[in-house]
Amino acid sequence: MFENLTDKIESAFSFFNKITRLDEKQADEGLRKIRQALLESDVALSVTKKFIEDVKPKIIGQEVLKSITPGQMIIKIVNDELINVLGSEKSDLNLENVPPVKILVVGLQGSGKTTSTAKLAHFLQKKLTKKVLMTSLDIYRPAAQQQLQVLGNDNDIKTLPIIEGQLPVEISKRALNAVSLSGEDVVIFDTAGRTQIDQQMMMELKQLENEIRPHEIILVADSLTGQDAVNIAQEFQKTVNLSSIILTRIDGDGKGGAALSMKAVTGCPIKFLATGEKIDQLETFHPDRIANRILGMGDVVSLVEKVAEDLEQEKIEKIEDDIKKGSFTFDTYLQQIRQMKKVGGMSGVLSMMPGVSKMKKQIDESNLDESLLNKQEAIILSMTQKERDNPKIIGGSRKKRIANGSGTDISMVNKLLKQHKMMTNVMKKMSKGGRGALQGLDGIPPDLLNNLK
Amino acid sequence: MQIFKKISEGLKKTSKNFGNGINDIFKKSKPSNEILQDLGDFMISSDIGLPLTEKIIQNIKNKKFSDEELNQKNFLEILTNEMLEILEPVEENIFNKSNGLKTILVCGVNGTGKTTTIGKLCKILKDNNSKVIVGAADTFRAAAIEQLDNWCQKNSIDIEKSDPGADPAAVAFKTLEKAKLNNYDYCIIDTAGRLHNKKNLMDEFSKIIRVMKKIDENAPEKTIIVLDATTGQNALNQIEEFNKISKLSGLIMTKLDGTAKGGVLLSITEKYKLPIYAIGVGEQVDDLQPFVAKDFVKAFLAKNN
Ligand SMILES: Nc1nc2c(ncn2[C@@H]2O[C@H](COP(=O)(O)OP(=O)(O)OP(=O)(O)O)[C@@H](O)[C@H]2O)c(=O)[nH]1
Ligand SMILES: Nc1nc2c(ncn2[C@@H]2O[C@H](COP(=O)(O)OP(=O)(O)O)[C@@H](O)[C@H]2O)c(=O)[nH]1
Ligand SMILES: [Mg+2]
Ligand SMILES: [Mg+2]
């Protein structure tokens, strides 16, 4: 029974007293497992090594959320970093050019170029109401040109008529001529598959690039690709000016490590995922989906996210509680700053005060300096525990030390001390009258607001 | 032409100045932890996969070697032997003349090289004086029938086909029927690429087999899966799932003329002991070689990451 009570007390204080942070040993241990997961998902070894190296500093020192194990916390951090490397920003096709926009599709044999060409054309026609011409430059694989033609006929996409015996460069010229006459918005060139070490075929690609001067060169790659993904992507990029990647066969059960390998070595955004053999099975890229596959720990990630959400709520309530009790130490303020940096910056800090929402307008109009938060955080971190609990003891020499330690200056420290005093006063007034007391308050004292600018 | 020669030629085509691959690793003397680490890296980068890499490293660690054995050349031998031990038992040549009709069903995921491999295989069998007929049972992919037809015309092989969209099982049935009636030696069925995790497509595949068995209970004599060397660890899932539908007889790995090493073959062999019939080393008709473990391992170790 007593144990229970102690538990409760402990957990109630744990935000402020028992924050555990990940240390190097935990990071190494967790990353060993991550390394294994990445390699088993076909992320190239060199990319895996680099990724582990880069993510490690992001793990060490991170706060472990209550009721989450260090291992789970590491998985969450790694997941976020994966999403980050895969490219969290949405990246559209480069269509903002004087028509015709020219797109060249390249890749290994059987990676899905022809199918993706047709899907892309379909997408541009259906979703963006562009007029498109497709042209096959694959004179090598038997019936490759027919394949594109059939796809065009079946889906009402125009294809350049096939003339037997023409070379790829000749065909591309003919296509450019044709669009200049019939005025399509976009022309997509499908090419023959080639291994990246076939110099003759890579030369042909270079030649086509020079001839066509494409606005987009898309590498179509199989998401089931293994370790070779880095070599493939690198060599294609060396030969031509790759601008994006389409990953195919996402409808398979592959782990998709090639996505990370290729993105990491080329820096080219992955713009689409191909998810089937049918014409409309082309989706815009979602990094979280791929990250989830590569890591294979979606459950853990959503668990951590859920806990983080709950915790955010709990922390806010705890701060509100402290404020109502009138205990407003620098530790409370530090927590607040950190919370608010996540939620809404400086204006957020102020709107935290219970009932302040009606002052929202006043806050919005007062042009707060958001970088102030970082400086204030640094200043508080440079204070000793005693100073944080009892700011009255901070005299001249302590101020100097704090200013030095935080890389700010004495006037900044003074400003923060003054602000804290003013906020404490506001809190006191509020705590006397409970939430309702704020109604009596006529907005935020102008002094306090000015101090934050 | 020997594969090794072919692959070395491929390497000469390389624009990039590669390092010395495996040789660099063994210049260092004893299998210290550092060397074993490098060796592990080499194996992982070759798609051998983590579990088998760890197992081989452990094997080498457990063995005691004399200084002499450890000099570079001999150590390479040690590794070569580890690999041969796995691969040699699954060597199997299927290019010989058959006595009586043999049916071969070719399957695999999309774009691995099924149709091309059939084109090459037919040529070899025909050159061995076999009478060959193929069935164009990929009625789904655009111009897949024309693609196979094109190969057959070039090499004067008989083909049985229907219209696009026709029932693939019916095409297989028709082809086998014709093969029986006309005393063919080989009946080879090309199928559409299908991902092994798609229930409807796998059902379609099992229907093809069911229907063939109506003509001949033993058909198909061989069900061959075609794997792409650039594929990573997913190749293991492909084998697992296709094997569930119909016991696979063996495999062919294509695209070994690229830089991918196809190390996953070792993991597959460890687990399934599937015969390896041939490897594809290019897009031309003569670019299909019987699988010879010694040559494969030699090329594997010579090829650079
Ligand atoms: N470099 C190289 N390319 C190959 C090899 N085998 C096949 N290809 C190429 O890979 C591509 C796909 O080959 P296909 O024979 O059409 O493959 P498939 O499995 O029949 O494809 P689907 O029927 O579309 O699933 C073609 O461009 C072939 O030329 C090989 O051994 N080496
Ligand atoms: N399941 C699946 N199959 C695909 C996808 N993209 C292409 N394919 C198939 O992969 C095979 C090769 O595609 P193709 O476009 O001819 O490849 P190319 O040789 O690069 O032009 C065909 O069987 C396509 O139907 C995809 O996203 N998912
Ligand atoms: Mg194609
Ligand atoms: Mg085919």
CSV table of C-alpha atoms in Angstrom, one decimal, chain A residues 35-37 39-43 45-46 49 108-111 115 140-144 146-148 150-151 154 193-201 222 224-228 231-232 234-235 238 249-255 275-278 281, chain B residues 10-16 18 37 40-42 44-47 50-51 54 109-112 116 140-143 146-148 150-151 154 193-198 201 228 230-234 237-238 241 255 257-261 283 304-305:
chain,number,residue,atom,x,y,z
A,35,ARG,CA,21.7,-1.4,-38.0
A,36,GLN,CA,20.5,-4.9,-38.2
A,37,ALA,CA,17.0,-3.8,-39.1
A,39,LEU,CA,20.5,-4.2,-43.4
A,40,GLU,CA,17.8,-6.7,-43.3
A,41,SER,CA,15.6,-4.2,-45.1
A,42,ASP,CA,18.2,-4.0,-47.9
A,43,VAL,CA,19.5,-0.5,-47.0
A,45,LEU,CA,25.8,-1.0,-46.1
A,46,SER,CA,27.5,2.4,-46.7
A,49,LYS,CA,26.8,3.2,-41.6
A,108,LEU,CA,17.6,-0.8,-65.3
A,109,GLN,CA,16.0,-3.5,-67.3
A,110,GLY,CA,12.6,-4.5,-66.0
A,111,SER,CA,12.4,-1.8,-63.3
A,115,THR,CA,4.5,1.1,-67.2
A,140,TYR,CA,16.3,-3.0,-78.3
A,141,ARG,CA,13.8,-5.1,-76.3
A,142,PRO,CA,11.4,-7.0,-78.6
A,143,ALA,CA,8.0,-5.4,-78.7
A,144,ALA,CA,9.0,-2.6,-76.3
A,146,GLN,CA,4.4,-1.8,-79.1
A,147,GLN,CA,4.0,-2.2,-75.3
A,148,LEU,CA,3.9,1.6,-74.9
A,150,VAL,CA,-0.8,-0.6,-76.4
A,151,LEU,CA,-0.8,1.2,-73.1
A,154,ASP,CA,-6.0,1.4,-74.0
A,193,GLY,CA,16.6,-0.6,-69.8
A,194,ARG,CA,20.3,-0.7,-69.3
A,195,THR,CA,22.8,-1.7,-66.7
A,196,GLN,CA,24.7,1.2,-65.4
A,197,ILE,CA,28.1,-0.3,-66.3
A,198,ASP,CA,27.2,-0.7,-70.0
A,199,GLN,CA,29.2,2.2,-71.2
A,200,GLN,CA,27.8,2.2,-74.7
A,201,MET,CA,24.3,2.3,-73.5
A,222,ASP,CA,12.4,-1.4,-58.2
A,224,LEU,CA,12.8,-4.7,-54.2
A,225,THR,CA,16.4,-3.7,-55.1
A,226,GLY,CA,19.1,-4.9,-52.8
A,227,GLN,CA,22.6,-3.5,-51.9
A,228,ASP,CA,23.3,-2.5,-55.5
A,231,ASN,CA,25.8,1.9,-57.4
A,232,ILE,CA,22.8,2.0,-59.8
A,234,GLN,CA,25.1,6.9,-58.4
A,235,GLU,CA,26.1,5.8,-61.9
A,238,LYS,CA,26.9,10.6,-63.0
A,249,ARG,CA,6.4,-2.5,-56.9
A,250,ILE,CA,5.5,-0.9,-53.6
A,251,ASP,CA,2.6,-3.3,-53.7
A,252,GLY,CA,5.0,-6.1,-53.0
A,253,ASP,CA,6.1,-7.1,-49.5
A,254,GLY,CA,9.7,-5.7,-49.9
A,255,LYS,CA,11.1,-3.6,-47.1
A,275,THR,CA,1.7,0.5,-56.4
A,276,GLY,CA,0.5,-2.0,-59.0
A,277,GLU,CA,0.3,-2.9,-62.6
A,278,LYS,CA,-2.8,-0.9,-63.4
A,281,GLN,CA,-1.7,2.8,-59.5
B,10,GLY,CA,31.5,-6.6,-68.1
B,11,LEU,CA,33.9,-5.2,-65.5
B,12,LYS,CA,36.2,-3.8,-68.2
B,13,LYS,CA,33.3,-1.8,-69.4
B,14,THR,CA,33.1,-0.2,-66.1
B,15,SER,CA,33.8,3.5,-66.2
B,16,LYS,CA,34.4,3.8,-62.5
B,18,PHE,CA,36.9,0.3,-58.6
B,37,GLN,CA,34.6,-7.3,-40.1
B,40,GLY,CA,31.3,-9.4,-43.2
B,41,ASP,CA,30.9,-6.0,-44.9
B,42,PHE,CA,31.9,-7.5,-48.2
B,44,ILE,CA,26.5,-8.0,-46.7
B,45,SER,CA,27.2,-5.6,-49.7
B,46,SER,CA,26.8,-8.7,-51.9
B,47,ASP,CA,23.3,-9.3,-50.7
B,50,LEU,CA,22.8,-10.8,-42.4
B,51,PRO,CA,22.1,-14.3,-40.9
B,54,GLU,CA,27.2,-14.1,-39.5
B,109,VAL,CA,7.7,-11.6,-60.1
B,110,ASN,CA,7.4,-8.8,-62.7
B,111,GLY,CA,10.3,-7.9,-64.9
B,112,THR,CA,12.8,-10.4,-63.6
B,116,THR,CA,13.9,-13.3,-72.3
B,140,PHE,CA,-2.0,-9.6,-69.3
B,141,ARG,CA,1.0,-7.3,-69.9
B,142,ALA,CA,0.8,-5.0,-72.8
B,143,ALA,CA,2.5,-6.6,-75.9
B,146,GLU,CA,4.4,-10.0,-79.2
B,147,GLN,CA,7.6,-9.9,-77.2
B,148,LEU,CA,7.7,-13.7,-76.9
B,150,ASN,CA,9.4,-11.9,-81.6
B,151,TRP,CA,11.9,-14.2,-79.9
B,154,LYS,CA,14.0,-14.9,-84.7
B,193,GLY,CA,5.0,-11.5,-63.8
B,194,ARG,CA,3.2,-11.6,-60.5
B,195,LEU,CA,4.0,-10.5,-57.0
B,196,HIS,CA,3.9,-13.4,-54.7
B,197,ASN,CA,1.8,-11.6,-52.1
B,198,LYS,CA,-1.1,-11.1,-54.4
B,201,LEU,CA,-2.6,-13.7,-59.1
B,228,ASP,CA,16.6,-10.9,-60.8
B,230,THR,CA,19.5,-6.9,-58.3
B,231,THR,CA,16.8,-8.0,-56.0
B,232,GLY,CA,17.8,-8.0,-52.3
B,233,GLN,CA,16.5,-10.2,-49.5
B,234,ASN,CA,12.9,-10.2,-50.9
B,237,ASN,CA,10.0,-14.3,-49.8
B,238,GLN,CA,9.5,-14.9,-53.6
B,241,GLU,CA,5.5,-18.0,-51.6
B,255,LYS,CA,21.1,-9.8,-64.8
B,257,ASP,CA,26.1,-8.9,-66.1
B,258,GLY,CA,25.4,-5.8,-63.9
B,259,THR,CA,27.2,-5.0,-60.7
B,260,ALA,CA,24.8,-6.9,-58.5
B,261,LYS,CA,26.3,-10.1,-57.2
B,283,GLU,CA,20.1,-9.5,-73.2
B,304,ASN,CA,33.9,-5.4,-56.9
B,305,ASN,CA,31.4,-3.8,-54.7
